[in-house]
Tab-separated table of C-alpha atoms and ligand atoms in Angstrom:
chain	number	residue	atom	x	y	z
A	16	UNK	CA	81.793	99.823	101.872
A	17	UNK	CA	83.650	102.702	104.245
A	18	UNK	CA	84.840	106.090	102.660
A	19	UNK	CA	88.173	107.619	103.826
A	20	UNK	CA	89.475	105.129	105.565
A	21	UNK	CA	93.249	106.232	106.389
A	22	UNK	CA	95.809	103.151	105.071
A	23	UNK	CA	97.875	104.192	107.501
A	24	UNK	CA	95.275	102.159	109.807
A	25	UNK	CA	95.272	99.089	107.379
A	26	UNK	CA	99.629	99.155	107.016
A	27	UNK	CA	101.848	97.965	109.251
A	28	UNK	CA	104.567	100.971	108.556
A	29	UNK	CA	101.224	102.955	109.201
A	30	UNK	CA	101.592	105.474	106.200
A	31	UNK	CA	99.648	106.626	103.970
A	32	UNK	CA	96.785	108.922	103.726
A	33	UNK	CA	92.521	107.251	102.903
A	34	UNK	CA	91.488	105.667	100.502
A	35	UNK	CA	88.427	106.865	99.023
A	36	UNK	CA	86.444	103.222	99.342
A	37	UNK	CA	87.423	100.573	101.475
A	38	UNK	CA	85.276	97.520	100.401
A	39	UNK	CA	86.281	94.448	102.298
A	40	UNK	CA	85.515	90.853	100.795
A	41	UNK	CA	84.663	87.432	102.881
A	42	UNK	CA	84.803	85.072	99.870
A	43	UNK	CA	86.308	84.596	96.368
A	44	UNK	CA	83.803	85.264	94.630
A	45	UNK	CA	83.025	88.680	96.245
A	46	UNK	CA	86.793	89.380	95.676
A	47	UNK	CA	86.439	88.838	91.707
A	48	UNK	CA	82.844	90.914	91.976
A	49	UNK	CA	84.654	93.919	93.591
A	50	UNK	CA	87.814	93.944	90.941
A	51	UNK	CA	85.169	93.589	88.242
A	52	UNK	CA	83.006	96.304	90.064
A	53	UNK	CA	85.958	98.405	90.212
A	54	UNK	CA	87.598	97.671	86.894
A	55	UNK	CA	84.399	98.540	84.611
A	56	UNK	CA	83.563	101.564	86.561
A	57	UNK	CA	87.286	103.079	86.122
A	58	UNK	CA	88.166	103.367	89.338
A	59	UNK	CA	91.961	102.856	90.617
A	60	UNK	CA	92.056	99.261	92.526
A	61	UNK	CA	94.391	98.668	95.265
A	62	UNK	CA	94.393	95.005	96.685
A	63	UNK	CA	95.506	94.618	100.304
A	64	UNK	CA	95.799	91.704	102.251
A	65	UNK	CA	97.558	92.467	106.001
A	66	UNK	CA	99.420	95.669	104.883
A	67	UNK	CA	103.017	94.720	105.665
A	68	UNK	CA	104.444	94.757	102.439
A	69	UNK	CA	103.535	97.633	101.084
A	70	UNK	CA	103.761	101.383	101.401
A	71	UNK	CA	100.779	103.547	100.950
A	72	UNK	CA	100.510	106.749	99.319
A	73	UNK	CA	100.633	110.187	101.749
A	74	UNK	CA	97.906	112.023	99.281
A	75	UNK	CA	95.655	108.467	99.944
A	76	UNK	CA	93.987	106.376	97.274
A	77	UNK	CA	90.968	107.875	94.869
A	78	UNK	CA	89.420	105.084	94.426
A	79	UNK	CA	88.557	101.289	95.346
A	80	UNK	CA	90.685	99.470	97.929
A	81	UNK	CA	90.357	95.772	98.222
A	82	UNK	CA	90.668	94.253	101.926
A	83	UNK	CA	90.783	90.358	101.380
A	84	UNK	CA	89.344	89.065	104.302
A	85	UNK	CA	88.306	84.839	102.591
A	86	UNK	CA	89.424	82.288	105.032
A	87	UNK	CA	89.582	78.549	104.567
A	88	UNK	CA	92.144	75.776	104.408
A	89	UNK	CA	90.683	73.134	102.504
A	90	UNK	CA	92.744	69.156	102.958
A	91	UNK	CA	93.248	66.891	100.500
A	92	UNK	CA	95.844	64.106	101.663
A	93	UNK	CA	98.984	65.994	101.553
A	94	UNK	CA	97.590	69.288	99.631
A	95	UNK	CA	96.033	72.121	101.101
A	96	UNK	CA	93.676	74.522	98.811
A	97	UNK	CA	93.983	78.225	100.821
A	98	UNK	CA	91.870	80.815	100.392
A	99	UNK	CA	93.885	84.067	99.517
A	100	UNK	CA	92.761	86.017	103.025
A	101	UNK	CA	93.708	83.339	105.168
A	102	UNK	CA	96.391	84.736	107.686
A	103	UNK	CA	99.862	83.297	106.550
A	104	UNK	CA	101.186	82.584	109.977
A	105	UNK	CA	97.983	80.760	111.226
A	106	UNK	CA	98.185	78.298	107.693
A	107	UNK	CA	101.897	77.856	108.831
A	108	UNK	CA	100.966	76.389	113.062
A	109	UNK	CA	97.713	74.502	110.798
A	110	UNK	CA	100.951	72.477	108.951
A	111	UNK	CA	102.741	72.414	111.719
A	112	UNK	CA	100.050	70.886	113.863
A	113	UNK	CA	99.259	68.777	111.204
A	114	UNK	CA	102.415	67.155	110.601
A	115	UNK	CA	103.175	68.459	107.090
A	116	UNK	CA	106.539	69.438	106.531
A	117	UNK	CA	107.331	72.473	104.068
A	118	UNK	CA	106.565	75.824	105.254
A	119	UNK	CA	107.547	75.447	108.806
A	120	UNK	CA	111.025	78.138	108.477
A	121	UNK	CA	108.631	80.573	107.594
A	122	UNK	CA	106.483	81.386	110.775
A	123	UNK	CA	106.022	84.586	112.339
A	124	UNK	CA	105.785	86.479	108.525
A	125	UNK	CA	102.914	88.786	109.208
A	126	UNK	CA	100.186	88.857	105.822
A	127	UNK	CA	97.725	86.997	103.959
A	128	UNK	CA	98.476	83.828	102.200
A	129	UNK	CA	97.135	85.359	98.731
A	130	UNK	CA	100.061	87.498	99.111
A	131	UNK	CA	103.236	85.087	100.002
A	132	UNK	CA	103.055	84.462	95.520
A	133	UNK	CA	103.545	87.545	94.991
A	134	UNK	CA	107.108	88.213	95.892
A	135	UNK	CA	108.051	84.749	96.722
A	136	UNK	CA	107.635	84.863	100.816
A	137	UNK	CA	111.005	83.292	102.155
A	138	UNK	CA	112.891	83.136	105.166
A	139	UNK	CA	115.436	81.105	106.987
A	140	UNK	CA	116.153	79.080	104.014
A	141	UNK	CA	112.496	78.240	102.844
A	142	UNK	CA	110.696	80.303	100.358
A	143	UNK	CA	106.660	79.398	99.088
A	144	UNK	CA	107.751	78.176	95.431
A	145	UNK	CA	109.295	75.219	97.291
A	146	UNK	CA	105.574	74.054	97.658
A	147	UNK	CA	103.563	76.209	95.988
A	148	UNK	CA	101.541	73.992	93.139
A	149	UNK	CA	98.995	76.149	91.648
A	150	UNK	CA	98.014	79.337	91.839
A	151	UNK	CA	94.364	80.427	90.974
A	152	UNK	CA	93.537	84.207	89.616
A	153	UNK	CA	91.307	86.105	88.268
A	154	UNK	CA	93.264	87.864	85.567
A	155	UNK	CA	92.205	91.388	85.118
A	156	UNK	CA	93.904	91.111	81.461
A	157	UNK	CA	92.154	88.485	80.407
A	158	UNK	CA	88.266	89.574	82.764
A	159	UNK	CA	88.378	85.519	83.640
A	160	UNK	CA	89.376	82.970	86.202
A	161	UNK	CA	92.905	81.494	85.818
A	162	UNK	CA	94.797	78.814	87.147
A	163	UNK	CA	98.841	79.252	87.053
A	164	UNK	CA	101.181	76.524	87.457
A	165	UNK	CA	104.313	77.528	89.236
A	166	UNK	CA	106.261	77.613	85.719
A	167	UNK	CA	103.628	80.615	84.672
A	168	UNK	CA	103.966	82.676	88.079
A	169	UNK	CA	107.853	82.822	87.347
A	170	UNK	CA	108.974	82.491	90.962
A	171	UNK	CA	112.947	83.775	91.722
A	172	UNK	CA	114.439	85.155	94.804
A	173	UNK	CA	111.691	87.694	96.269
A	174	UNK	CA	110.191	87.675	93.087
A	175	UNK	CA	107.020	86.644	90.938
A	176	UNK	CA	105.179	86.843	87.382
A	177	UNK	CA	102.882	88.395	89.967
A	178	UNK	CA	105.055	91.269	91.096
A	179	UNK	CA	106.202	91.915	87.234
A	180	UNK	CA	103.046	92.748	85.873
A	181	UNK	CA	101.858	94.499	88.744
A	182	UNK	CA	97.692	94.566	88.853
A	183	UNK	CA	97.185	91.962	86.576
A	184	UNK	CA	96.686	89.023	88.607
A	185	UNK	CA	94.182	89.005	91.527
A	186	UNK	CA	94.824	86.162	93.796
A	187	UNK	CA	92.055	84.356	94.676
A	188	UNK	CA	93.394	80.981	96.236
A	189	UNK	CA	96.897	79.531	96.531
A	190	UNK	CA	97.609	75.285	96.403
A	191	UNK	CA	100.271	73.481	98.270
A	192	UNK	CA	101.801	70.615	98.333
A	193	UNK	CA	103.684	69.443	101.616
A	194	UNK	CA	105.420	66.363	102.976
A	195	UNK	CA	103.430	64.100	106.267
A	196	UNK	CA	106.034	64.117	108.247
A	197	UNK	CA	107.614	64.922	112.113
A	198	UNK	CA	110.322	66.499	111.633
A	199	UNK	CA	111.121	69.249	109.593
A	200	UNK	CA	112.340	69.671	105.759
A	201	UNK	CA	116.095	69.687	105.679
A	202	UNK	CA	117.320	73.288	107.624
A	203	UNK	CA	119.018	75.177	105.114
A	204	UNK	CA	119.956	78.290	107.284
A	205	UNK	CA	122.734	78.466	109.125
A	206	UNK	CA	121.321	80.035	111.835
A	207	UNK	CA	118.411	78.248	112.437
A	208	UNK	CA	120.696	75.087	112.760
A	209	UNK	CA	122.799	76.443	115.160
A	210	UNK	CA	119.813	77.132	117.115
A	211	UNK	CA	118.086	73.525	117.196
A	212	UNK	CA	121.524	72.278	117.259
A	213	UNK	CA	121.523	70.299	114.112
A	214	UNK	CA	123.666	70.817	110.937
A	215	UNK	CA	122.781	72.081	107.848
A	216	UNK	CA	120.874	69.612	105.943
A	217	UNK	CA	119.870	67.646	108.967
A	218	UNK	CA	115.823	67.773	110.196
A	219	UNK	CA	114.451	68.561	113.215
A	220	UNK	CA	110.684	68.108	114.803
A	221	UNK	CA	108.165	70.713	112.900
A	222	UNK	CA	107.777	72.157	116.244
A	223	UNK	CA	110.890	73.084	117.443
A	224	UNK	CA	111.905	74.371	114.377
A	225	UNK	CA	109.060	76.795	114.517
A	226	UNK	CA	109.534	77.713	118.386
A	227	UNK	CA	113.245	78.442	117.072
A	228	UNK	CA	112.290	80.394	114.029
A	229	UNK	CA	110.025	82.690	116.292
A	230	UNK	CA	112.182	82.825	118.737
A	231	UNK	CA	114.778	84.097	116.382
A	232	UNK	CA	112.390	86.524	114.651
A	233	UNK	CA	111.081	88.370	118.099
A	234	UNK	CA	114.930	88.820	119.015
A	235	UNK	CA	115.062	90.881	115.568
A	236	UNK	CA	111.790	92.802	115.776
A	237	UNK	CA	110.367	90.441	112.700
A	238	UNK	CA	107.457	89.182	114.437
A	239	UNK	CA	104.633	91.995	114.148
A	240	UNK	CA	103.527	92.980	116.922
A	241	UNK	CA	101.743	96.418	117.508
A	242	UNK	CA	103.471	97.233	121.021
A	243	UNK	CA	107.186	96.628	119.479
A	244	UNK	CA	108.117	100.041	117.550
A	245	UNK	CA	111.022	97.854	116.143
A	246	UNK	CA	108.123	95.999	114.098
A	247	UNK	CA	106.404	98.910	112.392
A	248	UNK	CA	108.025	98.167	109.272
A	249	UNK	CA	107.459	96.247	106.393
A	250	UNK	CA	109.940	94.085	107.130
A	251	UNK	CA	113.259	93.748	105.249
A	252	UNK	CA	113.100	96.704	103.129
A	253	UNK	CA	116.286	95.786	100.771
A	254	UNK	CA	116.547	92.433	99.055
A	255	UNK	CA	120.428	91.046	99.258
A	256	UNK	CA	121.749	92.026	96.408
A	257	UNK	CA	122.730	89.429	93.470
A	258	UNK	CA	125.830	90.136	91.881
A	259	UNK	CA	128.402	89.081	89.526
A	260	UNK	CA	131.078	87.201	92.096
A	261	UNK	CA	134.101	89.278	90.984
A	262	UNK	CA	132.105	91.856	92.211
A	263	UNK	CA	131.581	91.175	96.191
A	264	UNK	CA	132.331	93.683	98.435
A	265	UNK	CA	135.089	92.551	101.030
A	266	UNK	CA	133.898	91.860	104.489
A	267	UNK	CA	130.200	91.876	103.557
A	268	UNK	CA	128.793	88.202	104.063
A	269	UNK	CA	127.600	87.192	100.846
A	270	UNK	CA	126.627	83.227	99.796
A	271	UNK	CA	126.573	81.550	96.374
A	272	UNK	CA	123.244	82.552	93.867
A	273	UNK	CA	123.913	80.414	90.545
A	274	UNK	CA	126.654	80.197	88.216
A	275	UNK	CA	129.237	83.022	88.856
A	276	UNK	CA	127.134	84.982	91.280
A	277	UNK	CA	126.970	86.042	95.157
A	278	UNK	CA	124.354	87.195	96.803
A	279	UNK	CA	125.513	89.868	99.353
A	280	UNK	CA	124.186	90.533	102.671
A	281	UNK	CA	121.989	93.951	102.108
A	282	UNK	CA	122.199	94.422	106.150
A	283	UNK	CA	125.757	94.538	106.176
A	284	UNK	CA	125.337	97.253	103.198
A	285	UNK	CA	123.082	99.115	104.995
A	286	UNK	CA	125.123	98.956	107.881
A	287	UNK	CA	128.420	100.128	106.691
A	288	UNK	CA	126.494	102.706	104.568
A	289	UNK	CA	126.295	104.359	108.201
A	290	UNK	CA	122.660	103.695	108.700
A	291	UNK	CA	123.637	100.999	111.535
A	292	UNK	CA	120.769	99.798	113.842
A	293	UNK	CA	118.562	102.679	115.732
A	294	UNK	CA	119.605	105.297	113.406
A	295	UNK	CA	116.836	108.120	113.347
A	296	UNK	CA	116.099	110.883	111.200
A	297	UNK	CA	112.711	112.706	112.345
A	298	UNK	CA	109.951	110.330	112.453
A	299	UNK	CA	111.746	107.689	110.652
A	300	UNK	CA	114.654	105.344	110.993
A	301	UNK	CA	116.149	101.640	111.362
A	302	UNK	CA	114.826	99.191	113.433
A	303	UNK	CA	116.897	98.993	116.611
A	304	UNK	CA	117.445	95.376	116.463
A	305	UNK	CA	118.011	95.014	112.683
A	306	UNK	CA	119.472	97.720	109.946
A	307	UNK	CA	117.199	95.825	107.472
A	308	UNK	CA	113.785	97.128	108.884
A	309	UNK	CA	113.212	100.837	108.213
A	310	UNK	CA	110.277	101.910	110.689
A	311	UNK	CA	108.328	104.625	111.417
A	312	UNK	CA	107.023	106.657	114.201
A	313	UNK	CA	103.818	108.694	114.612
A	314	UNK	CA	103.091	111.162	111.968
A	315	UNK	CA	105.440	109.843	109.671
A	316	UNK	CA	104.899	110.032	105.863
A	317	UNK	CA	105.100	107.477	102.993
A	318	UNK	CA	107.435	110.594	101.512
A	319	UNK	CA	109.898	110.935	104.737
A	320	UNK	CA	110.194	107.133	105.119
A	321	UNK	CA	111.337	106.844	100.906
A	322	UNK	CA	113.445	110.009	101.389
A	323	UNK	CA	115.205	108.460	104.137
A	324	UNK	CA	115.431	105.152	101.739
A	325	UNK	CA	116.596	106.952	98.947
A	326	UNK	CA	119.786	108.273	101.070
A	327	UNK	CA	120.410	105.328	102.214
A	328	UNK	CA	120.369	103.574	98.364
A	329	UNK	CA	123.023	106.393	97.332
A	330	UNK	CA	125.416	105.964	100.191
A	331	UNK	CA	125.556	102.619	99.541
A	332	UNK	CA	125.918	103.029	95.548
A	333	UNK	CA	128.889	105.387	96.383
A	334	UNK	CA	130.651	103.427	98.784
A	335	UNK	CA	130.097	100.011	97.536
A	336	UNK	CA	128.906	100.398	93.647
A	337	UNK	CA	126.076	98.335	94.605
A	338	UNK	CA	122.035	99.534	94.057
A	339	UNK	CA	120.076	98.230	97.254
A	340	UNK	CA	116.413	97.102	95.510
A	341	UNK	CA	113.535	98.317	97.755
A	342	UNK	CA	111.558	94.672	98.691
A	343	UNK	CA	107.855	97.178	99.917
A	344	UNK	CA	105.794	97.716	96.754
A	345	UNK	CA	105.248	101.430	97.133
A	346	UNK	CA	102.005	101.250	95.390
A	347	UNK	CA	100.960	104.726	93.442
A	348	UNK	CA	97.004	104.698	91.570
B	429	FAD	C1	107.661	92.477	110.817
B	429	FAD	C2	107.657	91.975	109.390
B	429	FAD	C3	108.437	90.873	109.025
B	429	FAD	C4	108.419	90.393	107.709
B	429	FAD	N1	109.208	89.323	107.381
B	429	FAD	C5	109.215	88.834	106.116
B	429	FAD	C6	110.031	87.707	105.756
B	429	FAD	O1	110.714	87.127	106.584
B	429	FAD	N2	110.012	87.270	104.470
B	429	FAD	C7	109.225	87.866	103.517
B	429	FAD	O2	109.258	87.412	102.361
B	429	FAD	N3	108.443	88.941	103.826
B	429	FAD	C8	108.429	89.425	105.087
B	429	FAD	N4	107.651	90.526	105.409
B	429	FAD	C9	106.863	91.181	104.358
B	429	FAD	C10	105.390	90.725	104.297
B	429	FAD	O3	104.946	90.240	105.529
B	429	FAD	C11	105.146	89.625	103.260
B	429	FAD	O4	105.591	90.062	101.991
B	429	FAD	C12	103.663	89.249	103.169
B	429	FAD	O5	103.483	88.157	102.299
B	429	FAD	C13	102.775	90.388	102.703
B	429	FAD	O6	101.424	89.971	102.877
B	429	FAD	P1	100.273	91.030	103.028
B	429	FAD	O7	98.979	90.291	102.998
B	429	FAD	O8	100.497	91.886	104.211
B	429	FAD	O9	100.461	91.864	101.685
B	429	FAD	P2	100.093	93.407	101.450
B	429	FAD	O10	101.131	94.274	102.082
B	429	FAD	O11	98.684	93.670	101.791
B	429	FAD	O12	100.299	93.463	99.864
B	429	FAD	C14	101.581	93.300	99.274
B	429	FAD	C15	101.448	93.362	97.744
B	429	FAD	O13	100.675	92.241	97.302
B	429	FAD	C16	99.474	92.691	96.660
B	429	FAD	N5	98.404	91.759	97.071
B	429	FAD	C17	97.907	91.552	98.316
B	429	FAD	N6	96.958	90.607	98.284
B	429	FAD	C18	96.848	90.209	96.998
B	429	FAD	C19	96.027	89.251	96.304
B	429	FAD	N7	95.111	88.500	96.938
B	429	FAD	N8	96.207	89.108	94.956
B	429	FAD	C20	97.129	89.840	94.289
B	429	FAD	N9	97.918	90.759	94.875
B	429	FAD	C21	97.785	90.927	96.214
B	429	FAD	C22	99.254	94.116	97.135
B	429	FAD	O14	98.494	94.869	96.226
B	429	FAD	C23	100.683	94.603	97.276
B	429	FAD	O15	101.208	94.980	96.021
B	429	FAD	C24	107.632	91.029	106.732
B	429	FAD	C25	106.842	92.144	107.104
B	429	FAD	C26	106.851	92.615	108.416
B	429	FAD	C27	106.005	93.793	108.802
């Protein structure tokens, strides 16, 4: 245990101000002993896993944070049982050198693996709920040990059970189930295909898809990476907006999202809200490569960077009727 550790050291937007007891756990079961610990003493518990989604309070946290720090990846046949402080991108190259097929579109997303449930990790046409199977928690509700089948964590676009009922699940280990195979599950992303040079719907091998997909990512300031200011972010900080299709805003991309609805294209929003790449204001701005990734410079606060966001959500209510949804969870005790 460590007092007043800043979060701004344990964040990748690097806000926020300490937290009063940083207790970091190597194993599941010392995870569920420090929520316990926490819960029956009455202290506030914060659960962090690599920091980069979520944005930490300037006046710091009076209380317990939880670092989960458990490794393991655990094979059965085609199913992998991960440990919830396993580093995503490191389970994602273990597939991929493994020929299993499944979660290869998502390399280079910075974070723990416990976290990916939470708000539905996707990217480049894959999300985790494709092969997510199980979920095991210790429910802070319920003080015992859970196991949820994808039908109880509620997954929808950047979205979870999980992320509803914020605090009540505690994430101790996360099941998949993947396909043995070469090449890739069909690319779904029109980008991505363009790069391999395949077409949508067609596979490619596991490898190349991930070169491509971290290739793409670095050329956006995705992949986090400490000496790239464009990556001090949380990542997209909008989701794309889901709306009715009568609705879309002309010249915004936008793609189909179930019966009678579009997604739009929250970068174009921001974009044509006038917050284009590299704008700045003070210590915080948009990424330079991407008008989806608000970042932050030093000294910034958790209070300039949602001031900033808030201006931007308005603009782009006035101009386009549409309300931008912050993706961060900017977590309060
Ligand atoms: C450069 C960059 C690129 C990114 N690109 C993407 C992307 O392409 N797609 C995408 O979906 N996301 C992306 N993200 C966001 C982020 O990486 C993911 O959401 C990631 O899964 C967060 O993992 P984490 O361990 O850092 O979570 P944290 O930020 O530590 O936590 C996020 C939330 O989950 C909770 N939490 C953490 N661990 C647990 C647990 N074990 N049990 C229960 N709750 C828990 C926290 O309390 C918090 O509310 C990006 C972020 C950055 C910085």
């Amino acid at each position: 245990m460590r007092s007043d550790v800043p979060l701004s050291e344990l964040t990748t937007l690097a806000v926020g101000g300490p937290a009063e007891r940083l207790v970091e756990v190597e194993t599941a079961a010392e995870l569920v002993a420090a929520v316990r610990d926490a819960d029956e003493s009455g202290r506030p518990l914060l659960l962090i896993g690599g920091g980069s989604n979520l944005i930490a309070p300037d006046e710091g946290w009076p209380g317990d944070v939880v670092a989960v720090r458990s490794r393991g990846i655990e094979r059965t046949g085609d199913r992998l049982t991960v440990q919830a402080g396993e580093d995503w991108d490191a389970l994602v190259a273990f597939t991929v050198e493994n020929r299993l097929a499944g979660m290869e579109a998502l390399s280079g997303i910075p974070g723990s693996t416990g976290a990916t449930p939470v708000q539905n990790v996707g990217a480049y046409g894959q999300e985790v709920a494709q092969t997510i199977t199980a979920v095991r928690v210790h429910d802070r509700h319920e003080k015992a040990e859970r196991t949820l089948s994808p039908a109880e964590c509620g997954f929808a676009y950047r979205d979870s059970r999980l992320k509803r009922e914020p605090g009540r699940f505690v994430v101790l280990e996360v099941e998949f189930a993947l396909e043995p195979s070469e090449l890739s599950r069909p690319v779904g992303y029109a980008e991505l295909a363009r790069t391999l040079g395949v077409e949508i719907g067609e596979r490619a091998p596991l490898a190349d898809v991930r070169e491509a997909v971290l290739g793409l990512r670095r050329g956006k300031g995705m992949v986090w990476d400490p000496a790239d200011p464009d990556s001090r972010s949380a990542g997209s900080f909008f989701t794309n907006p889901i709306v009715p299709a009568e609705r879309a805003v002309e010249g915004c991309p936008s793609w189909p999202a179930g019966e009678g609805l579009v997604k739009l294209s929250a970068a174009w929003l921001v974009q044509h809200s006038g917050f284009g790449r590299g704008t700045r204001e003070g210590r915080v701005g948009t990424s330079s490569r991407h008008s989806l990734a608000l970042t932050t410079e030093d000294g910034a606060t958790a209070a300039e960077l949602l001031a900033f966001a808030d201006r931007i959500v308005a603009t782009a209510q006035e101009r386009f009727g549409v309300t931008l949804e912050r993706e961060p969870t900017a977590v309060r005790p």
